[in-house]
Amino acid sequence: MVERDLASSPLAVDRRKVVLGLGLLAASGIAQARLPVPVVPRIKEERFTALIPDQIGQFTFDSESGLVLPPSDALSDRLYDNLVTRTYSNPAGEVVMLLVAYNNKQDGVLQIHRPEICYPAGGYKLTEVSPIDVPMDGPQPLPGQIFAANSEARNEVVLYWTRVGDRFPRRWLDQRWAVAQANLRGIVPDGVLARVSTIGNGFERTTPMLTNFIRDLHRASGAHMRSLLFGQV
């Protein structure tokens, strides 16, 4: 009878509340400790822009205009910490357009805008998007995608790649999976979309020019930009 009275006493009830509260607090602390965290710091805009080389092989930086961009809205404006657009030309008069979009936090919500989205939004009709392995100086090729975008104003051949953490996803679902796998390791990966394009609609002439430009971009970039664009490739 005495033991039953003690178990039901206000002191015992308060003790159970304290133990329960401490358990919930510990669980909350463990969950907080396991939350994915960014592993790459943000890069100031002027610093990021300075990392892009002005001379890439035979191509020289001309201007920052003339590229197809995603429509501006409240979401797209938050997609990237850094967005650099440039056109380059060589002595033969050939022009290559470069877009580099970077964010130090790819959290599964603010995903990289893919060209398959922004080109149709600009009134372009696309050919089939095909995978392409860009030959690099090392043993590993760069996994990319290539397509032609046609409109009444102009035709472009577009080659791009995405890096999310240490992965190079070709499809949107692959991007989401790369983010999820990084989150399971307790990190929020950074991500970049790099796009090169040129005026024209024939793959036979333009593809070698674009792949050579990418390889020259790798060679011309410093170690920091090379790691941001190409990871370990």
CSV table of C-alpha atoms in Angstrom, one decimal:
chain,number,residue,atom,x,y,z
A,1,MET,CA,0.0,0.0,0.0
A,2,VAL,CA,2.9,2.3,0.9
A,3,GLU,CA,4.7,1.5,-2.4
A,4,ARG,CA,1.6,2.2,-4.4
A,5,ASP,CA,1.1,5.6,-2.7
A,6,LEU,CA,4.7,6.5,-3.4
A,7,ALA,CA,4.5,5.6,-7.1
A,8,SER,CA,1.4,7.8,-7.5
A,9,SER,CA,2.8,10.7,-5.4
A,10,PRO,CA,3.4,14.1,-7.1
A,11,LEU,CA,7.1,13.7,-6.6
A,12,ALA,CA,7.2,10.4,-8.6
A,13,VAL,CA,5.0,12.0,-11.4
A,14,ASP,CA,7.4,15.0,-11.6
A,15,ARG,CA,10.4,12.7,-11.7
A,16,ARG,CA,8.8,10.8,-14.7
A,17,LYS,CA,8.2,14.2,-16.5
A,18,VAL,CA,11.9,15.1,-15.9
A,19,VAL,CA,13.1,11.8,-17.3
A,20,LEU,CA,10.8,12.1,-20.3
A,21,GLY,CA,11.8,15.7,-20.9
A,22,LEU,CA,15.5,14.8,-20.8
A,23,GLY,CA,14.9,11.9,-23.2
A,24,LEU,CA,13.2,14.2,-25.7
A,25,LEU,CA,15.9,16.8,-25.3
A,26,ALA,CA,18.6,14.2,-26.0
A,27,ALA,CA,16.7,12.9,-29.1
A,28,SER,CA,16.4,16.5,-30.3
A,29,GLY,CA,20.1,17.1,-29.8
A,30,ILE,CA,21.0,13.9,-31.7
A,31,ALA,CA,18.6,14.9,-34.6
A,32,GLN,CA,20.1,18.3,-34.7
A,33,ALA,CA,23.6,16.9,-34.7
A,34,ARG,CA,22.7,14.7,-37.7
A,35,LEU,CA,21.2,17.5,-39.8
A,36,PRO,CA,23.1,17.9,-43.1
A,37,VAL,CA,25.4,20.9,-43.1
A,38,PRO,CA,27.1,22.7,-46.1
A,39,VAL,CA,30.6,21.6,-46.7
A,40,VAL,CA,31.7,24.4,-49.0
A,41,PRO,CA,31.5,28.1,-48.0
A,42,ARG,CA,29.8,30.7,-50.1
A,43,ILE,CA,32.0,32.5,-52.7
A,44,LYS,CA,31.7,36.3,-53.1
A,45,GLU,CA,30.4,37.3,-56.5
A,46,GLU,CA,33.5,39.3,-57.4
A,47,ARG,CA,35.8,36.5,-56.3
A,48,PHE,CA,33.9,33.9,-58.3
A,49,THR,CA,33.9,36.1,-61.4
A,50,ALA,CA,37.6,36.6,-61.2
A,51,LEU,CA,38.1,32.8,-61.2
A,52,ILE,CA,36.7,32.5,-64.7
A,53,PRO,CA,39.6,32.8,-67.2
A,54,ASP,CA,39.5,35.5,-69.9
A,55,GLN,CA,41.6,33.4,-72.3
A,56,ILE,CA,40.5,29.9,-73.1
A,57,GLY,CA,42.6,28.3,-75.8
A,58,GLN,CA,42.3,30.4,-78.9
A,59,PHE,CA,39.1,32.1,-77.5
A,60,THR,CA,39.2,35.5,-75.8
A,61,PHE,CA,36.5,37.0,-73.6
A,62,ASP,CA,34.3,39.4,-75.5
A,63,SER,CA,31.1,40.3,-73.5
A,64,GLU,CA,28.7,39.3,-70.8
A,65,SER,CA,25.5,39.4,-72.9
A,66,GLY,CA,23.7,37.4,-75.6
A,67,LEU,CA,23.0,34.2,-73.7
A,68,VAL,CA,19.7,32.4,-73.2
A,69,LEU,CA,18.8,32.6,-69.5
A,70,PRO,CA,16.0,31.1,-67.4
A,71,PRO,CA,13.0,33.5,-66.8
A,72,SER,CA,13.6,35.6,-63.7
A,73,ASP,CA,11.3,35.0,-60.8
A,74,ALA,CA,11.4,34.7,-57.0
A,75,LEU,CA,12.6,31.1,-57.1
A,76,SER,CA,15.1,31.4,-59.9
A,77,ASP,CA,16.7,34.4,-58.3
A,78,ARG,CA,17.5,32.2,-55.3
A,79,LEU,CA,18.9,29.3,-57.2
A,80,TYR,CA,22.5,30.4,-57.4
A,81,ASP,CA,25.0,32.2,-55.3
A,82,ASN,CA,26.9,33.0,-58.5
A,83,LEU,CA,25.9,33.3,-62.1
A,84,VAL,CA,28.5,34.2,-64.8
A,85,THR,CA,27.6,34.6,-68.5
A,86,ARG,CA,30.3,35.3,-71.1
A,87,THR,CA,30.8,35.1,-74.8
A,88,TYR,CA,34.3,34.3,-76.3
A,89,SER,CA,35.5,34.6,-79.9
A,90,ASN,CA,38.6,33.3,-81.7
A,91,PRO,CA,40.6,34.8,-84.6
A,92,ALA,CA,38.5,32.8,-87.1
A,93,GLY,CA,35.4,34.7,-85.9
A,94,GLU,CA,33.8,31.7,-84.1
A,95,VAL,CA,31.9,32.4,-81.0
A,96,VAL,CA,31.3,30.3,-77.9
A,97,MET,CA,28.9,31.2,-75.1
A,98,LEU,CA,29.7,30.1,-71.6
A,99,LEU,CA,27.3,30.1,-68.6
A,100,VAL,CA,28.4,29.0,-65.1
A,101,ALA,CA,25.8,28.8,-62.3
A,102,TYR,CA,27.0,27.8,-58.9
A,103,ASN,CA,25.4,27.3,-55.5
A,104,ASN,CA,27.2,26.1,-52.3
A,105,LYS,CA,24.0,24.5,-51.0
A,106,GLN,CA,22.1,22.0,-53.2
A,107,ASP,CA,19.4,21.0,-50.7
A,108,GLY,CA,16.9,19.1,-52.9
A,109,VAL,CA,14.6,22.1,-53.2
A,110,LEU,CA,16.6,24.7,-54.9
A,111,GLN,CA,17.8,22.4,-57.7
A,112,ILE,CA,20.0,23.5,-60.6
A,113,HIS,CA,18.0,24.9,-63.5
A,114,ARG,CA,18.6,22.6,-66.5
A,115,PRO,CA,18.8,24.0,-70.1
A,116,GLU,CA,15.9,21.8,-71.1
A,117,ILE,CA,13.8,24.1,-69.0
A,118,CYS,CA,15.1,27.6,-69.8
A,119,TYR,CA,15.5,27.2,-73.6
A,120,PRO,CA,11.8,26.2,-74.2
A,121,ALA,CA,10.8,29.0,-71.9
A,122,GLY,CA,12.7,31.3,-74.3
A,123,GLY,CA,10.7,30.0,-77.3
A,124,TYR,CA,13.2,27.4,-78.5
A,125,LYS,CA,12.3,23.9,-79.8
A,126,LEU,CA,14.8,21.3,-78.8
A,127,THR,CA,16.1,18.2,-80.5
A,128,GLU,CA,16.5,15.1,-78.4
A,129,VAL,CA,18.9,15.6,-75.5
A,130,SER,CA,21.7,13.0,-75.8
A,131,PRO,CA,24.4,12.0,-73.4
A,132,ILE,CA,28.0,12.8,-74.4
A,133,ASP,CA,31.3,11.9,-72.8
A,134,VAL,CA,33.7,14.9,-73.2
A,135,PRO,CA,37.3,13.6,-73.6
A,136,MET,CA,39.6,15.3,-71.0
A,137,ASP,CA,43.3,15.2,-70.3
A,138,GLY,CA,42.9,12.5,-67.7
A,139,PRO,CA,41.6,9.0,-68.0
A,140,GLN,CA,38.0,10.0,-67.0
A,141,PRO,CA,35.7,11.7,-69.5
A,142,LEU,CA,33.3,14.5,-68.4
A,143,PRO,CA,29.7,13.2,-68.4
A,144,GLY,CA,27.5,15.8,-70.3
A,145,GLN,CA,24.4,16.3,-72.4
A,146,ILE,CA,24.1,17.8,-75.8
A,147,PHE,CA,21.2,19.1,-77.9
A,148,ALA,CA,20.2,21.6,-80.6
A,149,ALA,CA,17.9,24.5,-79.7
A,150,ASN,CA,16.1,26.2,-82.7
A,151,SER,CA,14.0,29.3,-82.9
A,152,GLU,CA,13.0,31.9,-85.5
A,153,ALA,CA,15.8,34.2,-84.2
A,154,ARG,CA,18.7,31.7,-84.1
A,155,ASN,CA,19.8,28.1,-83.8
A,156,GLU,CA,22.2,26.9,-81.1
A,157,VAL,CA,24.0,23.7,-80.3
A,158,VAL,CA,24.2,23.4,-76.5
A,159,LEU,CA,26.5,21.2,-74.4
A,160,TYR,CA,26.3,21.2,-70.6
A,161,TRP,CA,27.1,19.3,-67.5
A,162,THR,CA,26.1,19.4,-63.9
A,163,ARG,CA,28.2,18.5,-60.8
A,164,VAL,CA,26.5,17.9,-57.4
A,165,GLY,CA,29.1,17.1,-54.8
A,166,ASP,CA,31.2,14.4,-56.3
A,167,ARG,CA,28.6,13.3,-58.8
A,168,PHE,CA,27.9,14.3,-62.4
A,169,PRO,CA,24.1,13.6,-62.8
A,170,ARG,CA,22.7,13.7,-66.3
A,171,ARG,CA,19.0,13.6,-65.3
A,172,TRP,CA,17.0,15.6,-62.9
A,173,LEU,CA,16.1,12.5,-60.9
A,174,ASP,CA,19.8,11.7,-60.7
A,175,GLN,CA,20.4,15.2,-59.3
A,176,ARG,CA,17.8,14.6,-56.5
A,177,TRP,CA,19.4,11.2,-55.8
A,178,ALA,CA,22.9,12.7,-55.5
A,179,VAL,CA,21.6,15.3,-53.0
A,180,ALA,CA,19.8,12.7,-51.0
A,181,GLN,CA,22.9,10.4,-50.8
A,182,ALA,CA,25.0,13.4,-49.7
A,183,ASN,CA,22.4,14.3,-47.0
A,184,LEU,CA,22.5,10.7,-45.7
A,185,ARG,CA,26.2,11.3,-45.1
A,186,GLY,CA,25.4,14.4,-43.1
A,187,ILE,CA,26.4,17.0,-45.7
A,188,VAL,CA,24.7,19.5,-48.0
A,189,PRO,CA,26.6,19.3,-51.3
A,190,ASP,CA,27.5,22.3,-53.5
A,191,GLY,CA,26.4,22.2,-57.2
A,192,VAL,CA,27.3,23.8,-60.5
A,193,LEU,CA,25.8,23.9,-63.9
A,194,ALA,CA,28.2,24.8,-66.8
A,195,ARG,CA,26.9,25.3,-70.3
A,196,VAL,CA,28.7,26.0,-73.5
A,197,SER,CA,26.9,26.8,-76.8
A,198,THR,CA,27.5,28.2,-80.2
A,199,ILE,CA,25.4,29.4,-83.1
A,200,GLY,CA,24.5,26.7,-85.6
A,201,ASN,CA,22.5,23.5,-86.0
A,202,GLY,CA,25.0,21.0,-87.3
A,203,PHE,CA,26.5,18.7,-84.6
A,204,GLU,CA,29.4,17.5,-86.9
A,205,ARG,CA,31.1,20.9,-86.9
A,206,THR,CA,30.1,22.4,-83.6
A,207,THR,CA,30.6,19.4,-81.3
A,208,PRO,CA,34.4,19.2,-81.7
A,209,MET,CA,34.6,23.0,-81.2
A,210,LEU,CA,32.6,22.8,-78.0
A,211,THR,CA,34.4,19.8,-76.5
A,212,ASN,CA,37.8,21.4,-77.3
A,213,PHE,CA,36.6,24.6,-75.6
A,214,ILE,CA,35.7,22.6,-72.5
A,215,ARG,CA,39.0,20.9,-72.4
A,216,ASP,CA,40.8,24.2,-72.8
A,217,LEU,CA,38.6,25.7,-70.1
A,218,HIS,CA,39.9,23.0,-67.8
A,219,ARG,CA,43.5,23.7,-68.7
A,220,ALA,CA,43.1,27.5,-68.4
A,221,SER,CA,41.3,27.4,-65.0
A,222,GLY,CA,43.1,27.7,-61.7
A,223,ALA,CA,42.9,24.9,-59.2
A,224,HIS,CA,39.9,26.4,-57.3
A,225,MET,CA,37.7,26.9,-60.4
A,226,ARG,CA,38.9,23.6,-61.9
A,227,SER,CA,37.6,21.8,-58.8
A,228,LEU,CA,34.3,23.8,-58.8
A,229,LEU,CA,33.7,23.0,-62.5
A,230,PHE,CA,35.2,19.6,-62.9
A,231,GLY,CA,35.5,18.0,-59.4
A,232,GLN,CA,38.0,15.1,-59.7
A,233,VAL,CA,37.6,14.6,-63.4
